[in-house]
CSV table of N, CA and C in Angstrom, one decimal:
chain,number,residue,atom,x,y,z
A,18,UNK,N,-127.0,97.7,-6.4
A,18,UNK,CA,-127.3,97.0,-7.7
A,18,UNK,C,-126.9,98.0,-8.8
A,19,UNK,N,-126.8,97.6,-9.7
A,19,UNK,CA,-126.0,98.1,-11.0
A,19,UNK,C,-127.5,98.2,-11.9
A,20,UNK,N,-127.5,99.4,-12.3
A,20,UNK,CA,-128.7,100.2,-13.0
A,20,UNK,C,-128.4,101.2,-14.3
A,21,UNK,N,-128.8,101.1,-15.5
A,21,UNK,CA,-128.3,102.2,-16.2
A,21,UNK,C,-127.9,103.8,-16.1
A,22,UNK,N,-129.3,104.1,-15.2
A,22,UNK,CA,-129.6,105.2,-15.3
A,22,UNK,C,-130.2,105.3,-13.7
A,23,UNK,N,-129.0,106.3,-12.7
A,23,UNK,CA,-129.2,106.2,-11.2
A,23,UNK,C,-130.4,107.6,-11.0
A,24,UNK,N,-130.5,108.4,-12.0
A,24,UNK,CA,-131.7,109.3,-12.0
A,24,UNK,C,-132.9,108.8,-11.6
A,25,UNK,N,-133.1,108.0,-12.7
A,25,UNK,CA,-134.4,107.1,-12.8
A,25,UNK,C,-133.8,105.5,-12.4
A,26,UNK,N,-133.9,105.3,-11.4
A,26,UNK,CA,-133.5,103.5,-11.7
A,26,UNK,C,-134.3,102.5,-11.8
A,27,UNK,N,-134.0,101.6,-12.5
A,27,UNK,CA,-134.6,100.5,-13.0
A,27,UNK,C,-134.6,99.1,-13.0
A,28,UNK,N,-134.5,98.4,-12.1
A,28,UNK,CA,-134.0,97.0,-12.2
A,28,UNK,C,-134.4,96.1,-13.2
A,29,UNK,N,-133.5,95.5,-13.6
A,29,UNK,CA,-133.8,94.3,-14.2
A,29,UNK,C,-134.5,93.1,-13.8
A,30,UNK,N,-135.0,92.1,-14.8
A,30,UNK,CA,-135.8,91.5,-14.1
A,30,UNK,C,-134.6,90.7,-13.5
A,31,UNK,N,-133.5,89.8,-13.6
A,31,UNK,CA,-132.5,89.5,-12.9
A,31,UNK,C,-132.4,90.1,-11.2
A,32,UNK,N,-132.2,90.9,-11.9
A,32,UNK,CA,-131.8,92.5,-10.6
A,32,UNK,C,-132.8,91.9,-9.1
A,33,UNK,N,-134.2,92.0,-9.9
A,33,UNK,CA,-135.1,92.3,-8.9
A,33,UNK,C,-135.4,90.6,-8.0
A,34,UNK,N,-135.4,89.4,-8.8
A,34,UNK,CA,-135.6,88.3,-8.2
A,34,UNK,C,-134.1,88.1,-7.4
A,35,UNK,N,-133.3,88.2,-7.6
A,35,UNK,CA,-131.8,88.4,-6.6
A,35,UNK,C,-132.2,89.1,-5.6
A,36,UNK,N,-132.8,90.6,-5.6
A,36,UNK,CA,-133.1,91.0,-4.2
A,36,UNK,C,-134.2,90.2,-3.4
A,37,UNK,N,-135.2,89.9,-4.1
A,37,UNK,CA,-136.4,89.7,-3.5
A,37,UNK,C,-136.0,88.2,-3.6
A,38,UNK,N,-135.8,87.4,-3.8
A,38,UNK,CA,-135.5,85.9,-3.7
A,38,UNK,C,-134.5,85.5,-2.7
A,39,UNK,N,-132.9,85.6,-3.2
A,39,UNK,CA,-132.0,85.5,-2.6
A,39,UNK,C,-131.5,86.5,-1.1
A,40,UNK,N,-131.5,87.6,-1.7
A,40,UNK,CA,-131.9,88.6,-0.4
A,40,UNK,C,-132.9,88.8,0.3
A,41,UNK,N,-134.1,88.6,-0.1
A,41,UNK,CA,-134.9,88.4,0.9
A,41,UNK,C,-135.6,89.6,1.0
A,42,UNK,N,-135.6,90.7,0.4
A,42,UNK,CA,-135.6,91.9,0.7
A,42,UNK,C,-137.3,92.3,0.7
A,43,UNK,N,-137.8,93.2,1.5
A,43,UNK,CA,-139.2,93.0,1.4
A,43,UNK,C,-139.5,94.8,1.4
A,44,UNK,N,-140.5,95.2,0.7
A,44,UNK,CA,-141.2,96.3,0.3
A,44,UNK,C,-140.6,97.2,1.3
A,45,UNK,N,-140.3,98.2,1.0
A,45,UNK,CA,-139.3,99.6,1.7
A,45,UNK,C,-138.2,99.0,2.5
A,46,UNK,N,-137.5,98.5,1.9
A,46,UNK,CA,-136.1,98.2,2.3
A,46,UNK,C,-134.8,98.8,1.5
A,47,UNK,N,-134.1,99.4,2.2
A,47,UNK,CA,-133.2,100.1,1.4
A,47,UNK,C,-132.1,99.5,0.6
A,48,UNK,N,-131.9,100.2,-1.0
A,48,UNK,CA,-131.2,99.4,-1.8
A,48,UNK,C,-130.5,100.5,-2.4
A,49,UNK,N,-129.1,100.5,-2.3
A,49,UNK,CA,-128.2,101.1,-3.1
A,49,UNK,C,-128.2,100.6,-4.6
A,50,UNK,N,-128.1,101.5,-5.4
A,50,UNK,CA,-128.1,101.4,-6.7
A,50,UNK,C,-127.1,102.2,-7.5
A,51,UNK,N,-126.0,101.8,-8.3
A,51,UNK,CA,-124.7,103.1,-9.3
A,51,UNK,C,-124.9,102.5,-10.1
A,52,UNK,N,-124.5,103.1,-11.1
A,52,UNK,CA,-124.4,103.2,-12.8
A,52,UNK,C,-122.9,102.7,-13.0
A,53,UNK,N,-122.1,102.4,-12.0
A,53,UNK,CA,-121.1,102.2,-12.8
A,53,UNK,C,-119.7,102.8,-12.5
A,54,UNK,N,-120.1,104.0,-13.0
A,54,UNK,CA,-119.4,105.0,-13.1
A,54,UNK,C,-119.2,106.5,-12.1
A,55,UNK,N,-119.1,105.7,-10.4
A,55,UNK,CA,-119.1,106.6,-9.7
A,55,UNK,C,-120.3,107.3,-9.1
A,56,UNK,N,-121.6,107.6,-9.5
A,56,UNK,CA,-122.4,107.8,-9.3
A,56,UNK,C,-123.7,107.0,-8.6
A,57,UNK,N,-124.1,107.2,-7.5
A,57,UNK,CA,-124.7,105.8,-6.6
A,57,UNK,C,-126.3,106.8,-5.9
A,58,UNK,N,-127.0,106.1,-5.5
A,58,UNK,CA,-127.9,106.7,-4.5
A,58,UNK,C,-129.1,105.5,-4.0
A,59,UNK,N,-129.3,106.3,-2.8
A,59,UNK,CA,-130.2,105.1,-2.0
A,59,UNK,C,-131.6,104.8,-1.8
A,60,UNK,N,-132.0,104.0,-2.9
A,60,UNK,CA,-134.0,103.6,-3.2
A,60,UNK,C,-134.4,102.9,-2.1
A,61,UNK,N,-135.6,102.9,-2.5
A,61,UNK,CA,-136.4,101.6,-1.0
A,61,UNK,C,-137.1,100.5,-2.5
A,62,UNK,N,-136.8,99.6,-1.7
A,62,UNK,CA,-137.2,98.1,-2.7
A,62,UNK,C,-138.8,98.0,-2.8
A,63,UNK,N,-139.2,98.0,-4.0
A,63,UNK,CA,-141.2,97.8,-4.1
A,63,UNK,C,-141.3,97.2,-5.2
A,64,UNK,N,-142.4,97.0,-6.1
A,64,UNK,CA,-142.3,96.9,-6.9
A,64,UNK,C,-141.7,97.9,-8.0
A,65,UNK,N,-141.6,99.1,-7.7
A,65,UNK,CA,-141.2,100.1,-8.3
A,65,UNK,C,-140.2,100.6,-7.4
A,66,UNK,N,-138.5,101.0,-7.5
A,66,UNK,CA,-137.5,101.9,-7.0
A,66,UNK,C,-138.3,102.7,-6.9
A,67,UNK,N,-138.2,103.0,-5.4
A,67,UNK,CA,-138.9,105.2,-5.0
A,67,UNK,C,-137.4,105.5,-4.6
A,68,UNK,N,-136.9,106.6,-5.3
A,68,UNK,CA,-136.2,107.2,-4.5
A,68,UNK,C,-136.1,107.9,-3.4
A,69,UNK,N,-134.5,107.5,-2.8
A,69,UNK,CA,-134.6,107.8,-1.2
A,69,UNK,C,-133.9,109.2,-0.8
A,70,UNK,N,-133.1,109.2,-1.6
A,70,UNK,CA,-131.4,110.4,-1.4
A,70,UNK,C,-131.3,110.8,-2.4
A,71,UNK,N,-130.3,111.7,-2.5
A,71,UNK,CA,-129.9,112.7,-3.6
A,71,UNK,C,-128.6,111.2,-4.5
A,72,UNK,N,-128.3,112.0,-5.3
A,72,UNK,CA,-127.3,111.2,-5.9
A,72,UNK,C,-125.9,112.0,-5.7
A,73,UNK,N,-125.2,110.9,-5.4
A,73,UNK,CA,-123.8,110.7,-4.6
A,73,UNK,C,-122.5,110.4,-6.3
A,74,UNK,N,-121.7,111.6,-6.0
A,74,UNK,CA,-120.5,111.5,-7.1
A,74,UNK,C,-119.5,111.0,-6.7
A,75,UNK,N,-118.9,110.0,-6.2
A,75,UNK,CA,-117.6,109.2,-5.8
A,75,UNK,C,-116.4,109.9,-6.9
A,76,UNK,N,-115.6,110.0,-6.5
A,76,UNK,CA,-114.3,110.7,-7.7
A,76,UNK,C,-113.7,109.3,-7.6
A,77,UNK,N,-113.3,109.2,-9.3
A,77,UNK,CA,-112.7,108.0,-9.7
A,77,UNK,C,-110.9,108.1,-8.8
A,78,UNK,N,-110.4,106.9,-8.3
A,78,UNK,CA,-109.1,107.4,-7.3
A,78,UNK,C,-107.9,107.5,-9.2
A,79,UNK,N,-107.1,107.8,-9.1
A,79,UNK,CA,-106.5,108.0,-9.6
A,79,UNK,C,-104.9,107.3,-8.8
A,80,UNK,N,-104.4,106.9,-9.7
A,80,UNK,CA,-104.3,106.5,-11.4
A,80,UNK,C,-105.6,105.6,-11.4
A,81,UNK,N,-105.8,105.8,-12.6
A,81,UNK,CA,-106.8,104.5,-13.1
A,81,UNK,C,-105.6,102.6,-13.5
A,82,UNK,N,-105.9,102.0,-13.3
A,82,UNK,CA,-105.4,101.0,-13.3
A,82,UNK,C,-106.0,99.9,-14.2
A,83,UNK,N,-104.6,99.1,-14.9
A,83,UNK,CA,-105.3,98.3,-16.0
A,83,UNK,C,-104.0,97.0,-15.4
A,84,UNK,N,-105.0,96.1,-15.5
A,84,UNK,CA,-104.2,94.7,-15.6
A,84,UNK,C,-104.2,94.2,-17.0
A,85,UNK,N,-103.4,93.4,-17.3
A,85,UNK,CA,-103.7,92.1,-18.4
A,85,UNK,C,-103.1,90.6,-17.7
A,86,UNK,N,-103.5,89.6,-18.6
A,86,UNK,CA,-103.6,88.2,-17.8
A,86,UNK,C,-103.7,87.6,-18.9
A,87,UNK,N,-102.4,86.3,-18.7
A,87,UNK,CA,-102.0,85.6,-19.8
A,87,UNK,C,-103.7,84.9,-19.8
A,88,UNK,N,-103.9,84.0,-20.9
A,88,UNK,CA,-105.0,83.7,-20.4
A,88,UNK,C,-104.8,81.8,-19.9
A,89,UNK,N,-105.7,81.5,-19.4
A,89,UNK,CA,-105.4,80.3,-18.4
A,89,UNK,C,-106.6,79.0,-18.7
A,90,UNK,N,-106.3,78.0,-18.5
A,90,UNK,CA,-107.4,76.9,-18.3
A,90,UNK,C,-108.6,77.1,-17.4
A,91,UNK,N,-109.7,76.5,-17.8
A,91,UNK,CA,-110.5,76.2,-16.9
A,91,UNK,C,-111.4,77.4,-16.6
A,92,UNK,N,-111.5,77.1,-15.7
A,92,UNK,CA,-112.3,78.9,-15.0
A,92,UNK,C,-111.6,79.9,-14.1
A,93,UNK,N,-110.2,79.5,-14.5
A,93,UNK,CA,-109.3,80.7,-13.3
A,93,UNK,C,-109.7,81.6,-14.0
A,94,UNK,N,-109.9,82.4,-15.5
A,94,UNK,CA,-110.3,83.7,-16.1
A,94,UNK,C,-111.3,84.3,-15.1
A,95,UNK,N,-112.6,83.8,-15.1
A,95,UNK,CA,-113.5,83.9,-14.0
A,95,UNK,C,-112.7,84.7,-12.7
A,96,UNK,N,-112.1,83.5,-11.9
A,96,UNK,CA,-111.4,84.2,-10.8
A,96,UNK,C,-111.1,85.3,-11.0
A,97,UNK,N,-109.7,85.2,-11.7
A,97,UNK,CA,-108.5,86.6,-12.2
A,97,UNK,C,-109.8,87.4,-12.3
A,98,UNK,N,-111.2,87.7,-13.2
A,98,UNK,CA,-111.5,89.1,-13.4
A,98,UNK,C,-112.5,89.1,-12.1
A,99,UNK,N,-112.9,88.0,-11.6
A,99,UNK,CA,-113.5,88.4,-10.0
A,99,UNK,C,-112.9,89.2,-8.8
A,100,UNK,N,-111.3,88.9,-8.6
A,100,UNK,CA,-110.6,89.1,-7.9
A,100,UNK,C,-110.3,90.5,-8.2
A,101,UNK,N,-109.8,90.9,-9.4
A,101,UNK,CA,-108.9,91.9,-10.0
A,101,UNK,C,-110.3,93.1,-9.7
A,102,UNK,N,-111.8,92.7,-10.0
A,102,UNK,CA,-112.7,94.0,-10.0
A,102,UNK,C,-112.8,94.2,-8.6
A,103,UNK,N,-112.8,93.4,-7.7
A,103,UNK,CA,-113.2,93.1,-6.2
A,103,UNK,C,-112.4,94.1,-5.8
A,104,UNK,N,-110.6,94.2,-6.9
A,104,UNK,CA,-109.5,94.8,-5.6
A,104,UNK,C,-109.5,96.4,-6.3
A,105,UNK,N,-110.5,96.9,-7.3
A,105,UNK,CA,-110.7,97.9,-8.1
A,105,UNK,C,-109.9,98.4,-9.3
A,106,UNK,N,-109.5,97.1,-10.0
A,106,UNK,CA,-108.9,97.7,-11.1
A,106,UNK,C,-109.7,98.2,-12.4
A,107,UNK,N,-109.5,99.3,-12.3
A,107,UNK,CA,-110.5,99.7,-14.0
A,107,UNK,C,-110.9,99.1,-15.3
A,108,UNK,N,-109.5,98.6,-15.2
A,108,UNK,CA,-110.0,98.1,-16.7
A,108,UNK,C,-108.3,96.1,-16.8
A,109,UNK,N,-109.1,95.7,-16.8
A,109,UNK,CA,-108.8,93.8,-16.7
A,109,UNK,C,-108.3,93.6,-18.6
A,110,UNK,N,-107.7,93.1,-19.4
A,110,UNK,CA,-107.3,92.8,-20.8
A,110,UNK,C,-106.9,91.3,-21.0
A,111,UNK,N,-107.0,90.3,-20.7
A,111,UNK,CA,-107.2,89.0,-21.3
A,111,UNK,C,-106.4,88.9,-22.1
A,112,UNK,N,-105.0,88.3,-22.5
A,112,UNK,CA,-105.0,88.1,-23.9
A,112,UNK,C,-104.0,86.4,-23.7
A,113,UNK,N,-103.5,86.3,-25.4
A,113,UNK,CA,-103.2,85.3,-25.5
A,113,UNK,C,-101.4,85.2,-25.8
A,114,UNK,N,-100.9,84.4,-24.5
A,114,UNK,CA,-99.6,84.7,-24.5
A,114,UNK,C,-98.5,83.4,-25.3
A,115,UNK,N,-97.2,84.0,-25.8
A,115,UNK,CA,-96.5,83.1,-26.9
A,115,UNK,C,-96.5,81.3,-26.5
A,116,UNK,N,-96.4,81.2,-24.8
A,116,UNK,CA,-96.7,79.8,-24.4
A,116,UNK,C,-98.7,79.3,-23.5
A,117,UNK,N,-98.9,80.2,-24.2
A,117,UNK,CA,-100.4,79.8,-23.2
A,117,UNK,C,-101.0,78.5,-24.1
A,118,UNK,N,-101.8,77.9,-23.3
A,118,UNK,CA,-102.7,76.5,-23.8
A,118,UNK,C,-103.8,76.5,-24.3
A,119,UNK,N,-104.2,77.8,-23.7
A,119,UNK,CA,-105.2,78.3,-24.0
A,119,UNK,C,-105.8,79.1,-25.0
A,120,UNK,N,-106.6,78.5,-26.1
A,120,UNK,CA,-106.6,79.5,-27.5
A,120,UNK,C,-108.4,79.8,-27.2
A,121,UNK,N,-108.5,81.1,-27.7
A,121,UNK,CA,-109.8,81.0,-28.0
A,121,UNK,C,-110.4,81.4,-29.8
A,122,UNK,N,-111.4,80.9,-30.1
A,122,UNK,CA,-112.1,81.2,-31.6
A,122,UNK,C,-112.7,82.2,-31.6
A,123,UNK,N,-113.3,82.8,-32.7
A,123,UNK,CA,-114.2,83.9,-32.7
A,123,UNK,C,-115.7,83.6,-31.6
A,124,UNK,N,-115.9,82.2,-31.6
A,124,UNK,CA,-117.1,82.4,-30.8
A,124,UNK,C,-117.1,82.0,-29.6
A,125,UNK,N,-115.8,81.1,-29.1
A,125,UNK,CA,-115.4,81.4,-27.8
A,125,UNK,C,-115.1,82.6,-27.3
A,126,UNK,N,-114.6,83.6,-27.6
A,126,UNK,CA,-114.1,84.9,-27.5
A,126,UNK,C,-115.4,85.3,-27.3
A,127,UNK,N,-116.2,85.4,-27.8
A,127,UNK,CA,-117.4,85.9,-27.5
A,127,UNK,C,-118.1,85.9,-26.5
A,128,UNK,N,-118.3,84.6,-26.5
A,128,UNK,CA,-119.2,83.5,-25.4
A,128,UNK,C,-118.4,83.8,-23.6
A,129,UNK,N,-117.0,84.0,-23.8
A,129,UNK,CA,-116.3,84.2,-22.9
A,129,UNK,C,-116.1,85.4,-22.4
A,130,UNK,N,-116.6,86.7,-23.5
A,130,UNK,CA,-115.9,87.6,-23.1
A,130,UNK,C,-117.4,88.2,-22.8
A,131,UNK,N,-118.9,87.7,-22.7
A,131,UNK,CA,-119.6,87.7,-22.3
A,131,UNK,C,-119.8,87.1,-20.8
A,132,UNK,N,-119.4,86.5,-20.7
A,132,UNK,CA,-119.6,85.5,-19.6
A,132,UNK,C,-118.8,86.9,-18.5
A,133,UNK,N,-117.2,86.6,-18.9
A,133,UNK,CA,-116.3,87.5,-17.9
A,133,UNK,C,-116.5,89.3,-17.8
A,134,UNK,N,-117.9,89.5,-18.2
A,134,UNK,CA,-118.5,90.7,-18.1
A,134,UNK,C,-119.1,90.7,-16.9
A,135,UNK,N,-120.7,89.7,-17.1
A,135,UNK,CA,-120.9,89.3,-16.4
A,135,UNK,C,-120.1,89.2,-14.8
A,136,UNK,N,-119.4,88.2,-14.9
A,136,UNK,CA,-118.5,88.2,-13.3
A,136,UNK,C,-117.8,89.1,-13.2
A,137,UNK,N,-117.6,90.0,-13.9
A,137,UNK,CA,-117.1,91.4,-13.2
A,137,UNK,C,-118.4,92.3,-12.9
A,138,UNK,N,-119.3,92.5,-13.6
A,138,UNK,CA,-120.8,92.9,-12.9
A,138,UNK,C,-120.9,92.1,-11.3
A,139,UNK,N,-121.1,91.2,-11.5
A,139,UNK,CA,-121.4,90.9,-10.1
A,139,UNK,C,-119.9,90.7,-8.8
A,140,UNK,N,-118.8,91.2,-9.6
A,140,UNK,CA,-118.0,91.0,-8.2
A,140,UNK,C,-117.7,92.7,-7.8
A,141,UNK,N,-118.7,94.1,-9.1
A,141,UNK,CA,-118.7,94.8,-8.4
A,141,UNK,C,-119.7,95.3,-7.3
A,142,UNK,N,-120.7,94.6,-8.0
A,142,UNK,CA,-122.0,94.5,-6.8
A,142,UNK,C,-121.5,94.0,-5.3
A,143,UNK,N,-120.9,92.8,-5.6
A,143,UNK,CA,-120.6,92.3,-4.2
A,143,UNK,C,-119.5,93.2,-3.3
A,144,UNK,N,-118.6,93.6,-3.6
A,144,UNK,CA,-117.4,94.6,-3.4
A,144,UNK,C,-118.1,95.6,-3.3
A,145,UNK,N,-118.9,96.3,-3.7
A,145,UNK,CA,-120.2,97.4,-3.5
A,145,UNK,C,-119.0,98.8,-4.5
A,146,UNK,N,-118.5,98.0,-5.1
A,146,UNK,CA,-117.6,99.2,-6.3
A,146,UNK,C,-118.8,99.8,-7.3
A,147,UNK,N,-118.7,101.4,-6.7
A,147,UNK,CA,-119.7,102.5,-7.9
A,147,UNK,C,-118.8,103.0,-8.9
């Protein structure tokens, strides 16, 4: 699970009904948790994270890698940045190409570029990308 701060970790309330709801997960059950950025270590699920392990430094692989992606109808965006975090690209760029259909406004751009945060948080959760 994705946590600010893998020192101290913290779940969100999101965070915690996903494990305990959907997962199922029940009082001292082991739960990896990274920040993100390489850095991960292994809690037991309670009301409160106790930590379990030391904290673990993954080296980022190198090159770092960036896609961009005309942008598309519908909810392929979704996909494209599902897929693209799943297969570990660093950094995904959206933009708007001379024949695309697709335009966005200031507050779509927003609303969207919120959203496609989002689904790249959770396709690195799922992929288990620290």
């Amino acid at each position: 699970m994705l946590v600010p701060d893998v020192e101290t970790p913290v779940l969100s309330s999101d965070a915690r009904h996903h494990l305990s709801r959907v997962r199922r997960l029940r009082d001292g059950d082991p739960v990896s948790v990274t920040d993100g950025r390489g850095r991960w270590r292994w809690c037991a699920f309670g009301d409160a994270l106790s930590v379990e392990g030391p904290v673990v430094v993954d080296d980022r692989p190198e090159p770092s890698l960036t896609v961009a992606f005309a942008l598309v109808k519908g909810q392929r965006p979704e996909l494209v940045v599902q897929k693209l975090t799943e297969l570990g690209i660093d950094e995904i760029i959206p933009f708007v190409a001379d024949r695309s259909v697709v335009r966005w406004d200031d507050a779509r751009r927003d609303r969207n570029t919120e959203r496609l945060s989002t689904v790249a948080r959770e396709a690195a959760q799922q992929s288990r990308r620290t």
